[in-house]
């Protein structure tokens, strides 16, 4: 994974009482790319209006049909009237725009 579009902000993680495990000045990025999730396919994660979104980037000549998503715990999935994927689980609904 690699970060792209370095932002001017940093994040500090102070978790637990052991200061040696704390992380400070961790850089923030506009996008994170996970390369080669499938041959010739990268996955890009980014924030949009306080929501996490992702895209698949398919290289020329690569097969987009190899892309598959597995949703653990899904009891039912449906498309709403605007084309969003609505995933129903025991904990409620999740929507992929």
Tab-separated table of N, CA and C in Angstrom:
chain	number	residue	atom	x	y	z
A	1	UNK	N	0.840	-1.175	0.000
A	1	UNK	CA	0.000	0.000	0.000
A	1	UNK	C	0.881	1.232	0.000
A	2	UNK	N	0.353	2.271	-0.622
A	2	UNK	CA	1.093	3.524	-0.697
A	2	UNK	C	0.123	4.687	-0.600
A	3	UNK	N	0.545	5.749	0.092
A	3	UNK	CA	-0.250	6.953	0.200
A	3	UNK	C	0.060	7.900	-0.945
A	4	UNK	N	-0.970	8.612	-1.434
A	4	UNK	CA	-0.793	9.600	-2.497
A	4	UNK	C	-1.514	10.870	-2.107
A	5	UNK	N	-0.975	11.988	-2.520
A	5	UNK	CA	-1.577	13.276	-2.201
A	5	UNK	C	-1.384	13.627	-0.742
A	6	UNK	N	-0.126	13.738	-0.324
A	6	UNK	CA	0.169	14.030	1.080
A	6	UNK	C	-0.522	15.314	1.507
A	7	UNK	N	-1.200	15.231	2.650
A	7	UNK	CA	-1.931	16.374	3.192
A	7	UNK	C	-1.057	17.133	4.193
A	8	UNK	N	-1.381	18.386	4.483
A	8	UNK	CA	-0.555	19.166	5.412
A	8	UNK	C	-0.717	18.738	6.872
A	9	UNK	N	-1.708	17.916	7.171
A	9	UNK	CA	-1.959	17.519	8.554
A	9	UNK	C	-1.228	16.226	8.906
A	10	UNK	N	-1.099	15.998	10.214
A	10	UNK	CA	-0.549	14.743	10.736
A	10	UNK	C	-1.486	14.251	11.829
A	11	UNK	N	-1.355	12.989	12.192
A	11	UNK	CA	-2.186	12.391	13.237
A	11	UNK	C	-1.287	11.823	14.317
A	12	UNK	N	-1.764	11.878	15.565
A	12	UNK	CA	-1.040	11.325	16.700
A	12	UNK	C	-1.893	10.225	17.321
A	13	UNK	N	-1.279	9.083	17.618
A	13	UNK	CA	-1.991	7.956	18.234
A	13	UNK	C	-1.395	7.697	19.615
A	14	UNK	N	-2.154	8.020	20.666
A	14	UNK	CA	-1.754	7.793	22.044
A	14	UNK	C	-2.684	6.734	22.625
A	15	UNK	N	-2.373	5.496	22.393
A	15	UNK	CA	-3.231	4.401	22.835
A	15	UNK	C	-2.502	3.592	23.895
A	16	UNK	N	-3.154	3.438	25.054
A	16	UNK	CA	-2.546	2.681	26.134
A	16	UNK	C	-1.565	3.513	26.936
A	17	UNK	N	-1.000	2.897	27.961
A	17	UNK	CA	-0.106	3.603	28.865
A	17	UNK	C	1.364	3.480	28.522
A	18	UNK	N	1.707	2.687	27.517
A	18	UNK	CA	3.101	2.471	27.139
A	18	UNK	C	3.499	3.472	26.066
A	19	UNK	N	4.230	4.508	26.473
A	19	UNK	CA	4.605	5.578	25.546
A	19	UNK	C	5.443	5.086	24.370
A	20	UNK	N	6.131	3.963	24.520
A	20	UNK	CA	6.932	3.450	23.412
A	20	UNK	C	6.047	2.953	22.266
A	21	UNK	N	4.767	2.716	22.545
A	21	UNK	CA	3.829	2.260	21.515
A	21	UNK	C	3.050	3.410	20.873
A	22	UNK	N	3.215	4.626	21.401
A	22	UNK	CA	2.526	5.774	20.834
A	22	UNK	C	3.167	6.154	19.507
A	23	UNK	N	2.375	6.685	18.607
A	23	UNK	CA	2.863	7.132	17.297
A	23	UNK	C	2.465	8.586	17.112
A	24	UNK	N	3.445	9.404	16.794
A	24	UNK	CA	3.181	10.830	16.587
A	24	UNK	C	3.624	11.240	15.189
A	25	UNK	N	3.035	12.331	14.732
A	25	UNK	CA	3.376	12.917	13.431
A	25	UNK	C	3.224	11.923	12.281
A	26	UNK	N	2.175	11.105	12.343
A	26	UNK	CA	1.888	10.155	11.259
A	26	UNK	C	1.279	10.953	10.107
A	27	UNK	N	1.879	10.904	8.919
A	27	UNK	CA	1.360	11.706	7.808
A	27	UNK	C	-0.014	11.226	7.345
A	28	UNK	N	-0.803	12.171	6.836
A	28	UNK	CA	-2.115	11.882	6.266
A	28	UNK	C	-2.051	12.050	4.754
A	29	UNK	N	-2.825	11.244	4.054
A	29	UNK	CA	-2.840	11.271	2.592
A	29	UNK	C	-4.267	11.357	2.085
A	30	UNK	N	-4.438	11.938	0.913
A	30	UNK	CA	-5.765	12.048	0.301
A	30	UNK	C	-6.262	10.690	-0.176
A	31	UNK	N	-5.326	9.835	-0.623
A	31	UNK	CA	-5.699	8.525	-1.149
A	31	UNK	C	-4.675	7.488	-0.713
A	32	UNK	N	-5.150	6.263	-0.593
A	32	UNK	CA	-4.271	5.122	-0.341
A	32	UNK	C	-4.522	4.109	-1.453
A	33	UNK	N	-3.451	3.652	-2.077
A	33	UNK	CA	-3.567	2.700	-3.180
A	33	UNK	C	-3.038	1.344	-2.742
A	34	UNK	N	-3.876	0.343	-2.902
A	34	UNK	CA	-3.457	-1.048	-2.691
A	34	UNK	C	-3.244	-1.627	-4.080
A	35	UNK	N	-1.978	-1.817	-4.425
A	35	UNK	CA	-1.628	-2.235	-5.780
A	35	UNK	C	-1.827	-3.727	-5.970
A	36	UNK	N	-2.233	-4.083	-7.155
A	36	UNK	CA	-2.346	-5.481	-7.606
A	36	UNK	C	-3.228	-6.335	-6.694
A	37	UNK	N	-4.427	-5.832	-6.367
A	37	UNK	CA	-5.362	-6.676	-5.624
A	37	UNK	C	-5.796	-7.851	-6.491
A	38	UNK	N	-5.756	-7.650	-7.787
A	38	UNK	CA	-5.896	-8.684	-8.823
A	38	UNK	C	-4.865	-8.328	-9.887
A	39	UNK	N	-4.483	-9.270	-10.741
A	39	UNK	CA	-3.520	-8.926	-11.793
A	39	UNK	C	-4.024	-7.762	-12.658
A	40	UNK	N	-3.250	-6.684	-12.672
A	40	UNK	CA	-3.607	-5.511	-13.458
A	40	UNK	C	-4.689	-4.644	-12.856
A	41	UNK	N	-5.044	-4.896	-11.581
A	41	UNK	CA	-6.110	-4.126	-10.922
A	41	UNK	C	-5.608	-3.596	-9.587
A	42	UNK	N	-5.686	-2.268	-9.429
A	42	UNK	CA	-5.367	-1.617	-8.162
A	42	UNK	C	-6.670	-1.160	-7.511
A	43	UNK	N	-6.635	-0.996	-6.198
A	43	UNK	CA	-7.798	-0.505	-5.454
A	43	UNK	C	-7.383	0.777	-4.748
A	44	UNK	N	-8.152	1.842	-4.937
A	44	UNK	CA	-7.842	3.152	-4.379
A	44	UNK	C	-8.908	3.501	-3.335
A	45	UNK	N	-8.473	3.844	-2.120
A	45	UNK	CA	-9.359	4.252	-1.037
A	45	UNK	C	-9.198	5.753	-0.817
A	46	UNK	N	-10.323	6.437	-0.551
A	46	UNK	CA	-10.272	7.879	-0.305
A	46	UNK	C	-11.526	8.312	0.438
A	47	UNK	N	-11.470	9.463	1.043
A	47	UNK	CA	-12.625	10.016	1.729
A	47	UNK	C	-13.390	10.947	0.820
A	48	UNK	N	-14.719	10.931	0.971
A	48	UNK	CA	-15.575	11.816	0.194
A	48	UNK	C	-16.762	12.204	1.078
A	49	UNK	N	-16.837	13.464	1.460
A	49	UNK	CA	-17.922	13.944	2.310
A	49	UNK	C	-18.038	13.097	3.591
A	50	UNK	N	-16.900	12.846	4.239
A	50	UNK	CA	-16.821	12.104	5.508
A	50	UNK	C	-17.207	10.634	5.372
A	51	UNK	N	-17.129	10.099	4.157
A	51	UNK	CA	-17.407	8.688	3.923
A	51	UNK	C	-16.209	8.066	3.223
A	52	UNK	N	-15.919	6.807	3.569
A	52	UNK	CA	-14.857	6.077	2.896
A	52	UNK	C	-15.390	5.519	1.590
A	53	UNK	N	-14.685	5.775	0.514
A	53	UNK	CA	-15.053	5.245	-0.795
A	53	UNK	C	-13.849	4.529	-1.385
A	54	UNK	N	-14.117	3.724	-2.413
A	54	UNK	CA	-13.034	3.028	-3.092
A	54	UNK	C	-13.372	2.865	-4.565
A	55	UNK	N	-12.328	2.794	-5.363
A	55	UNK	CA	-12.446	2.548	-6.793
A	55	UNK	C	-11.483	1.435	-7.169
A	56	UNK	N	-11.827	0.711	-8.195
A	56	UNK	CA	-10.903	-0.234	-8.805
A	56	UNK	C	-10.350	0.419	-10.058
A	57	UNK	N	-9.044	0.400	-10.213
A	57	UNK	CA	-8.381	0.936	-11.401
A	57	UNK	C	-7.901	-0.265	-12.211
A	58	UNK	N	-8.486	-0.447	-13.386
A	58	UNK	CA	-8.187	-1.602	-14.229
A	58	UNK	C	-7.252	-1.155	-15.345
A	59	UNK	N	-6.071	-1.757	-15.404
A	59	UNK	CA	-5.077	-1.404	-16.423
A	59	UNK	C	-5.554	-1.875	-17.796
A	60	UNK	N	-5.153	-1.174	-18.852
A	60	UNK	CA	-5.518	-1.611	-20.198
A	60	UNK	C	-5.109	-3.072	-20.424
A	61	UNK	N	-6.021	-3.840	-20.994
A	61	UNK	CA	-5.753	-5.242	-21.285
A	61	UNK	C	-6.033	-6.180	-20.126
A	62	UNK	N	-6.334	-5.640	-18.939
A	62	UNK	CA	-6.648	-6.473	-17.777
A	62	UNK	C	-8.143	-6.787	-17.770
A	63	UNK	N	-8.501	-7.856	-17.079
A	63	UNK	CA	-9.876	-8.337	-17.085
A	63	UNK	C	-10.632	-7.852	-15.853
A	64	UNK	N	-11.600	-6.928	-16.004
A	64	UNK	CA	-12.359	-6.469	-14.843
A	64	UNK	C	-13.271	-7.548	-14.252
A	65	UNK	N	-13.536	-8.616	-14.989
A	65	UNK	CA	-14.405	-9.684	-14.490
A	65	UNK	C	-13.779	-10.443	-13.321
A	66	UNK	N	-12.481	-10.270	-13.106
A	66	UNK	CA	-11.829	-10.961	-11.992
A	66	UNK	C	-12.124	-10.293	-10.643
A	67	UNK	N	-12.677	-9.092	-10.668
A	67	UNK	CA	-12.986	-8.368	-9.432
A	67	UNK	C	-14.187	-9.011	-8.756
A	68	UNK	N	-14.010	-9.367	-7.486
A	68	UNK	CA	-15.097	-9.951	-6.703
A	68	UNK	C	-15.065	-9.362	-5.300
A	69	UNK	N	-16.232	-9.152	-4.732
A	69	UNK	CA	-16.351	-8.703	-3.354
A	69	UNK	C	-17.132	-9.757	-2.580
A	70	UNK	N	-16.653	-10.060	-1.388
A	70	UNK	CA	-17.365	-10.976	-0.509
A	70	UNK	C	-17.819	-10.177	0.712
A	71	UNK	N	-19.096	-10.227	0.995
A	71	UNK	CA	-19.663	-9.485	2.112
A	71	UNK	C	-20.056	-10.488	3.192
A	72	UNK	N	-19.211	-10.650	4.207
A	72	UNK	CA	-19.513	-11.568	5.306
A	72	UNK	C	-20.665	-11.019	6.133
A	73	UNK	N	-21.586	-11.866	6.498
A	73	UNK	CA	-22.696	-11.474	7.350
A	73	UNK	C	-23.874	-10.883	6.609
A	74	UNK	N	-23.787	-10.800	5.276
A	74	UNK	CA	-24.906	-10.242	4.509
A	74	UNK	C	-26.058	-11.234	4.488
A	75	UNK	N	-27.220	-10.777	4.909
A	75	UNK	CA	-28.418	-11.618	4.868
A	75	UNK	C	-29.179	-11.378	3.570
A	76	UNK	N	-29.093	-10.140	3.073
A	76	UNK	CA	-29.798	-9.783	1.846
A	76	UNK	C	-29.090	-8.585	1.233
A	77	UNK	N	-29.040	-8.545	-0.087
A	77	UNK	CA	-28.491	-7.396	-0.788
A	77	UNK	C	-29.476	-6.988	-1.879
A	78	UNK	N	-29.564	-5.676	-2.091
A	78	UNK	CA	-30.465	-5.175	-3.120
A	78	UNK	C	-29.949	-3.831	-3.628
A	79	UNK	N	-30.396	-3.444	-4.797
A	79	UNK	CA	-30.106	-2.112	-5.322
A	79	UNK	C	-31.295	-1.217	-5.024
A	80	UNK	N	-31.032	-0.026	-4.500
A	80	UNK	CA	-32.131	0.913	-4.285
A	80	UNK	C	-32.430	1.647	-5.583
A	81	UNK	N	-33.386	2.563	-5.552
A	81	UNK	CA	-33.840	3.213	-6.779
A	81	UNK	C	-32.791	4.117	-7.414
A	82	UNK	N	-31.745	4.495	-6.643
A	82	UNK	CA	-30.690	5.341	-7.206
A	82	UNK	C	-29.437	4.548	-7.567
A	83	UNK	N	-29.490	3.203	-7.428
A	83	UNK	CA	-28.368	2.364	-7.826
A	83	UNK	C	-27.390	2.035	-6.731
A	84	UNK	N	-27.678	2.420	-5.482
A	84	UNK	CA	-26.808	2.069	-4.368
A	84	UNK	C	-27.023	0.609	-3.982
A	85	UNK	N	-25.947	-0.067	-3.587
A	85	UNK	CA	-26.053	-1.426	-3.086
A	85	UNK	C	-26.355	-1.357	-1.593
A	86	UNK	N	-27.500	-1.890	-1.191
A	86	UNK	CA	-27.909	-1.907	0.208
A	86	UNK	C	-27.680	-3.320	0.730
A	87	UNK	N	-26.855	-3.420	1.781
A	87	UNK	CA	-26.508	-4.712	2.366
A	87	UNK	C	-27.166	-4.795	3.729
A	88	UNK	N	-28.029	-5.787	3.899
A	88	UNK	CA	-28.717	-5.962	5.174
A	88	UNK	C	-28.003	-7.034	5.985
A	89	UNK	N	-27.669	-6.688	7.246
A	89	UNK	CA	-27.025	-7.617	8.172
A	89	UNK	C	-27.810	-7.610	9.473
A	90	UNK	N	-27.430	-8.475	10.384
A	90	UNK	CA	-28.086	-8.488	11.695
A	90	UNK	C	-27.924	-7.155	12.409
A	91	UNK	N	-26.827	-6.443	12.156
A	91	UNK	CA	-26.558	-5.179	12.815
A	91	UNK	C	-27.197	-3.976	12.144
A	92	UNK	N	-27.870	-4.180	11.022
A	92	UNK	CA	-28.499	-3.074	10.316
A	92	UNK	C	-28.093	-3.054	8.855
A	93	UNK	N	-28.283	-1.925	8.224
A	93	UNK	CA	-27.986	-1.789	6.794
A	93	UNK	C	-26.699	-1.003	6.580
A	94	UNK	N	-25.977	-1.411	5.559
A	94	UNK	CA	-24.809	-0.687	5.080
A	94	UNK	C	-25.037	-0.402	3.600
A	95	UNK	N	-24.606	0.762	3.150
A	95	UNK	CA	-24.839	1.132	1.760
A	95	UNK	C	-23.513	1.410	1.065
A	96	UNK	N	-23.366	0.840	-0.117
A	96	UNK	CA	-22.244	1.159	-0.994
A	96	UNK	C	-22.792	1.986	-2.144
A	97	UNK	N	-22.308	3.217	-2.262
A	97	UNK	CA	-22.784	4.124	-3.299
A	97	UNK	C	-22.147	3.789	-4.630
